[in-house]
CSV table of N, CA, C and O in Angstrom, one decimal:
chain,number,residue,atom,x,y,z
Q,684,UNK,N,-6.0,23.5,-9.1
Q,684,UNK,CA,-7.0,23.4,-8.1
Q,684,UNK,C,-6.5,23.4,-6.7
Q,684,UNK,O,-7.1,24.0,-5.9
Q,685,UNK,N,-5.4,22.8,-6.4
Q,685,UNK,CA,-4.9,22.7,-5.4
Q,685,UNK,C,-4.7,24.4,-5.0
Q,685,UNK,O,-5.2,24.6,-3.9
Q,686,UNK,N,-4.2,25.3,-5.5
Q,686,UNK,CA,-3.9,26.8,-5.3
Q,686,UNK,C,-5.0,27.2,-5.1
Q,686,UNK,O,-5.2,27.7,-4.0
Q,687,UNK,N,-6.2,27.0,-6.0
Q,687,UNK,CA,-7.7,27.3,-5.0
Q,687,UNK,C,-8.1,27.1,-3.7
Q,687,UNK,O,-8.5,27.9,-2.9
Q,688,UNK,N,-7.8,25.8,-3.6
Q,688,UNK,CA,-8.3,25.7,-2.2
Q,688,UNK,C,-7.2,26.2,-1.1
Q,688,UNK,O,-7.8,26.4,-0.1
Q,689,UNK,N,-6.0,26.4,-0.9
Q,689,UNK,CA,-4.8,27.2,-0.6
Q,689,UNK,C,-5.6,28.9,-0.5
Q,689,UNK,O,-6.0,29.3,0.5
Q,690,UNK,N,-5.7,29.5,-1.6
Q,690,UNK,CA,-6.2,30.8,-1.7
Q,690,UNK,C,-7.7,30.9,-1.1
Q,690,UNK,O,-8.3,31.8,-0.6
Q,691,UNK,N,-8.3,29.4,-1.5
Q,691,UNK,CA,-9.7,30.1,-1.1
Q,691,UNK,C,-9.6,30.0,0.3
Q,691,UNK,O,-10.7,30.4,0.8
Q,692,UNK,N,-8.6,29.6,1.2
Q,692,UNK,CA,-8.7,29.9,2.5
Q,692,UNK,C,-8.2,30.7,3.2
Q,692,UNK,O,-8.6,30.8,4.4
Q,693,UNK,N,-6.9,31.7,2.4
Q,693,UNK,CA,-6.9,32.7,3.1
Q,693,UNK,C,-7.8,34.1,2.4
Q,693,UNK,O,-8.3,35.0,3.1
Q,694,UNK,N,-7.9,34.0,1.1
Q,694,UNK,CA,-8.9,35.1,0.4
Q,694,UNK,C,-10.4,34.9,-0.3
Q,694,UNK,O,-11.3,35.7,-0.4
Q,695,UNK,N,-10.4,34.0,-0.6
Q,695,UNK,CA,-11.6,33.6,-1.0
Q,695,UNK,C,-11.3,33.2,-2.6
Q,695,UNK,O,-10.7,34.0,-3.2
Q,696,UNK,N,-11.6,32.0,-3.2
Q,696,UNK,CA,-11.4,31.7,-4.6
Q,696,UNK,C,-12.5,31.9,-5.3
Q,696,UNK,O,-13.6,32.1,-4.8
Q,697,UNK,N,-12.2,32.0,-6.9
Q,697,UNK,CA,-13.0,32.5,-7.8
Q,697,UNK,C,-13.7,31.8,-8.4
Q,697,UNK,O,-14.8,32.1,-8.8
Q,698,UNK,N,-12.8,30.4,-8.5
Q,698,UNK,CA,-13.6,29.4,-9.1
Q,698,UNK,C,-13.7,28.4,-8.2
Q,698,UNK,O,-13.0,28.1,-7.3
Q,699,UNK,N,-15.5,27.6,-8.9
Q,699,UNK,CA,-15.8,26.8,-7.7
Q,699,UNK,C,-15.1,25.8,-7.8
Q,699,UNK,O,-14.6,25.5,-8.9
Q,700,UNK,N,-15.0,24.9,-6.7
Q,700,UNK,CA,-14.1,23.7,-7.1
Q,700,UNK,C,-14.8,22.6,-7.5
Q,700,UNK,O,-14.3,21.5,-7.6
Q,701,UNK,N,-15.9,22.8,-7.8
Q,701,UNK,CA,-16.8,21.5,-8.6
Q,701,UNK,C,-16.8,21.6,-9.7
Q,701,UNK,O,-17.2,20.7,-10.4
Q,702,UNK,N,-16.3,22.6,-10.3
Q,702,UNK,CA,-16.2,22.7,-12.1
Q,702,UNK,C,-15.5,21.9,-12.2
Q,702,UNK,O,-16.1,21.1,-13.0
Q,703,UNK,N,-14.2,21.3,-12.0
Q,703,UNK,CA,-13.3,20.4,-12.8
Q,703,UNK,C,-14.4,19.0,-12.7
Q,703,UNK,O,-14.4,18.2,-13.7
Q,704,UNK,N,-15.2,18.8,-11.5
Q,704,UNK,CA,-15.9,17.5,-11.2
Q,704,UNK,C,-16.8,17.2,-12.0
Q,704,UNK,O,-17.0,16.0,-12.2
Q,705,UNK,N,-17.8,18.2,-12.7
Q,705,UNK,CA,-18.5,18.2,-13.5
Q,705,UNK,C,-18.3,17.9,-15.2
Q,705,UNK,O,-19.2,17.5,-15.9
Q,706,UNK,N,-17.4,18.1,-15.4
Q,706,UNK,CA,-16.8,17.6,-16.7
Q,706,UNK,C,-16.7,16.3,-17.0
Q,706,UNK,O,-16.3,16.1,-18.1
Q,707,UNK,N,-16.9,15.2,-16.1
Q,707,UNK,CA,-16.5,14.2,-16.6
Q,707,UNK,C,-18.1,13.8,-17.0
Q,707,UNK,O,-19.0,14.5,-16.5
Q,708,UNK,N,-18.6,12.7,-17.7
Q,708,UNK,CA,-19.8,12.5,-18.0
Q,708,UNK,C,-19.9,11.0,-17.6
Q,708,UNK,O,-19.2,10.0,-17.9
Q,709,UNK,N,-21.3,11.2,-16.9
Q,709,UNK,CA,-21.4,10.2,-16.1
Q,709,UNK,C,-21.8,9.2,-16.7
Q,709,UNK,O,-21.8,8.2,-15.9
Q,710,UNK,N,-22.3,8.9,-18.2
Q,710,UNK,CA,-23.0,7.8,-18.5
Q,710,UNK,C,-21.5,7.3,-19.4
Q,710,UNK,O,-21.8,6.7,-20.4
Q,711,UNK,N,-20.8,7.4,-19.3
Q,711,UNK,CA,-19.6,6.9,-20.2
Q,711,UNK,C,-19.0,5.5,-19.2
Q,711,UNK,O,-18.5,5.1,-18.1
Q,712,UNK,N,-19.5,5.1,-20.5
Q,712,UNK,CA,-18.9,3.2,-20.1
Q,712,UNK,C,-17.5,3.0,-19.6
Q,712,UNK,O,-17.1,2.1,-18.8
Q,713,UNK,N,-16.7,3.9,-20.1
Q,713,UNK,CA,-15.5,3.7,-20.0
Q,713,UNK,C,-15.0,4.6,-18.6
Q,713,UNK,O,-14.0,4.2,-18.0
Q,714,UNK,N,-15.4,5.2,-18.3
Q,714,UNK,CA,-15.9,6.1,-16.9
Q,714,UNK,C,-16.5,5.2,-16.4
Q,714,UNK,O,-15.6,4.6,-15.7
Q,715,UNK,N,-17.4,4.7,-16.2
Q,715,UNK,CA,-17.7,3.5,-15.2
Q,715,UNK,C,-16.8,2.8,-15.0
Q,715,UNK,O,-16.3,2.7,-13.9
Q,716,UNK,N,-16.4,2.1,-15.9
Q,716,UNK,CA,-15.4,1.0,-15.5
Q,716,UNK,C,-14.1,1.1,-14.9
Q,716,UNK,O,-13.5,0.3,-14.2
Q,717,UNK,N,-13.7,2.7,-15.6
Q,717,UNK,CA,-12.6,3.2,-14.2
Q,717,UNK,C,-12.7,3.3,-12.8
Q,717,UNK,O,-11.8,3.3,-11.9
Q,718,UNK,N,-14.0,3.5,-12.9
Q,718,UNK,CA,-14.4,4.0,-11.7
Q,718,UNK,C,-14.4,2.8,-11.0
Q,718,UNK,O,-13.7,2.8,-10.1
Q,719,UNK,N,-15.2,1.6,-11.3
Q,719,UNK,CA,-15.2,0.6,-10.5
Q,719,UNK,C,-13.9,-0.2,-10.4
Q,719,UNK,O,-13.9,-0.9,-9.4
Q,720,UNK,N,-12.6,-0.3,-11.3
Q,720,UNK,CA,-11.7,-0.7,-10.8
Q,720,UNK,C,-11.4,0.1,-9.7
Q,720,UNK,O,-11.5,-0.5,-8.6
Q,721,UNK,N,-11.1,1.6,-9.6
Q,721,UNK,CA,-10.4,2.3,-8.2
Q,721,UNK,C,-10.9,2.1,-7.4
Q,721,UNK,O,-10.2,1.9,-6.3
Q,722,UNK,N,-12.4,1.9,-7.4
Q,722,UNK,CA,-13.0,1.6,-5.8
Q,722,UNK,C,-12.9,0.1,-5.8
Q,722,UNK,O,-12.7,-0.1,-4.6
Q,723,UNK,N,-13.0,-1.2,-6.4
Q,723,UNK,CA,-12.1,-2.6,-6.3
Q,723,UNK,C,-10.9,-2.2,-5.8
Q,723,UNK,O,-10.6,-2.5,-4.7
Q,724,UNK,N,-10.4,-1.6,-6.5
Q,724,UNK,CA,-9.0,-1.7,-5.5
Q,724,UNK,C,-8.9,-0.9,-4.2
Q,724,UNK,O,-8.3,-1.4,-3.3
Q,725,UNK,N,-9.5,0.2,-4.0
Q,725,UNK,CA,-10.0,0.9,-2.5
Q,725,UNK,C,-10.4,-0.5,-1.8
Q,725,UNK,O,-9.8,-0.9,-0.8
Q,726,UNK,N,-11.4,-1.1,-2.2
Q,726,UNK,CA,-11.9,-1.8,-1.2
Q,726,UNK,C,-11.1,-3.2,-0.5
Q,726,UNK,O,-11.2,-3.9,0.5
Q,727,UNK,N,-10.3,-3.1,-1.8
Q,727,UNK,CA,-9.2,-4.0,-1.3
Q,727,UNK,C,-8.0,-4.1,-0.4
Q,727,UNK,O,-7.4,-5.0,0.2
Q,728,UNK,N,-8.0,-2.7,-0.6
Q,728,UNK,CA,-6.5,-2.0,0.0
Q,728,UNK,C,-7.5,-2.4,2.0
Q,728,UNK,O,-7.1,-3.1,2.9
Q,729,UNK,N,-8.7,-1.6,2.0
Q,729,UNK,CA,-9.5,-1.3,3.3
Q,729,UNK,C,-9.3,-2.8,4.0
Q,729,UNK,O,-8.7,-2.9,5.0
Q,730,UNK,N,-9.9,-4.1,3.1
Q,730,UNK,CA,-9.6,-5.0,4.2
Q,730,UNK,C,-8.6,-5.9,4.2
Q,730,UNK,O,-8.7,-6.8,5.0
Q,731,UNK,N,-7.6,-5.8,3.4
Q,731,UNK,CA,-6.4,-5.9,3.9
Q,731,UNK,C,-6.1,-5.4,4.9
Q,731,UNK,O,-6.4,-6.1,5.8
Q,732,UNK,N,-5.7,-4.1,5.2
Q,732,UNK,CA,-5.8,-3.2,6.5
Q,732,UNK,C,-6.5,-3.8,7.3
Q,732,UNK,O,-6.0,-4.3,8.3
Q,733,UNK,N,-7.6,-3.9,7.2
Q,733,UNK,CA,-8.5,-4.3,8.6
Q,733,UNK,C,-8.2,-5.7,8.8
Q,733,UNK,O,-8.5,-6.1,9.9
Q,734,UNK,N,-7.5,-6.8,8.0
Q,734,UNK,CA,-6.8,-8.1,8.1
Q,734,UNK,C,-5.9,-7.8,9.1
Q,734,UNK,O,-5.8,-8.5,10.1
Q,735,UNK,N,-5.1,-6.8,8.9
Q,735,UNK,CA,-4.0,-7.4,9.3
Q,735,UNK,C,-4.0,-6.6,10.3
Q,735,UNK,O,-2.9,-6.7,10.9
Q,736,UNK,N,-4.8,-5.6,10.8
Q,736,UNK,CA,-4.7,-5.2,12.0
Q,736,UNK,C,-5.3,-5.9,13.3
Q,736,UNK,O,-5.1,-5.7,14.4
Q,737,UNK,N,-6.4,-7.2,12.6
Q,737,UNK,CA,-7.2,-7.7,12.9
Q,737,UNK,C,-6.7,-8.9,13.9
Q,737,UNK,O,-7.0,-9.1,15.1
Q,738,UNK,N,-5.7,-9.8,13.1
Q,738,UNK,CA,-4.5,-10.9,13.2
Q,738,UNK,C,-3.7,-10.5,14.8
Q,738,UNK,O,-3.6,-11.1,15.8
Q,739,UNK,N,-3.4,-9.7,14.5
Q,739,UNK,CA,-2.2,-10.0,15.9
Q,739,UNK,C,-3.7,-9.7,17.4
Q,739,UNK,O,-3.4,-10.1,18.5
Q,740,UNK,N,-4.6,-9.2,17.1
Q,740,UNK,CA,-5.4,-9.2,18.0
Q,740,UNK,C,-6.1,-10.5,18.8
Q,740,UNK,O,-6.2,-10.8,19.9
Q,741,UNK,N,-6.5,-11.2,17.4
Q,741,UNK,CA,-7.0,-12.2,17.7
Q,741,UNK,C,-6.1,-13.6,18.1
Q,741,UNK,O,-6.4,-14.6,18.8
Q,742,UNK,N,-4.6,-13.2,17.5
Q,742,UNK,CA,-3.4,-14.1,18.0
Q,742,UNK,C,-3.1,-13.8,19.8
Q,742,UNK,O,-2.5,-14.6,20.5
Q,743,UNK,N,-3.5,-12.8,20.1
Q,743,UNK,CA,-3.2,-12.3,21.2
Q,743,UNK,C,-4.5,-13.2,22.6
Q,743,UNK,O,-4.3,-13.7,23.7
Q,744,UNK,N,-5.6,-12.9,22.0
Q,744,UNK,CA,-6.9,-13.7,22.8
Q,744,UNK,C,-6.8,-14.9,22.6
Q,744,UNK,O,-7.4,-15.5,23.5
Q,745,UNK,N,-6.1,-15.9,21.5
Q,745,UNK,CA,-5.6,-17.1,21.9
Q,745,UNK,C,-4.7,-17.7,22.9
Q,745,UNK,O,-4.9,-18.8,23.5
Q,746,UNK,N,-3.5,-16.7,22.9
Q,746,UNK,CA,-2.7,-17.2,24.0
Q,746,UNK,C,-3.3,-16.9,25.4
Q,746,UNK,O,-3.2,-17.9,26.1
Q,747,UNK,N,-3.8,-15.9,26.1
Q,747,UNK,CA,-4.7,-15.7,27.0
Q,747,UNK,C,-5.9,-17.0,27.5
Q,747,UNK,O,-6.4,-17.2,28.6
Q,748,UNK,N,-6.3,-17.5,26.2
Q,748,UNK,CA,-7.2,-18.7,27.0
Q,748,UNK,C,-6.5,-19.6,27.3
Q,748,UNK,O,-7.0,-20.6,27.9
């Protein structure tokens, strides 16, 4: 897939790149529940990140008052 989108931008690719996406089936339990751990952990990783970028800011507008 990765060579597709490589080739489909200098020549144009043959296959679409939603075929591999279509294959999985959406009502599978077990596909859901994958799905919802990666985005629990996406969402976890995001506010971490936004913690801790968050911290030295607000450490910063304390010493200021």
């Amino acid at each position: 897939m990765a060579d597709c989108v490589l080739s489909e931008l200098q020549e144009g690719c043959t296959q679409p790149q939603d075929e591999d996406i279509m294959d999985i089936p959406l009502d599978d339990p077990a596909a859901n529940k994958a799905a919802a751990k990666i985005q629990a952990g996406f969402r976890g990783h995001m506010t971490r990140k936004k913690m801790k970028d968050d911290k030295p800011r607000d450490e910063k507008q304390r010493e200021q008052k």
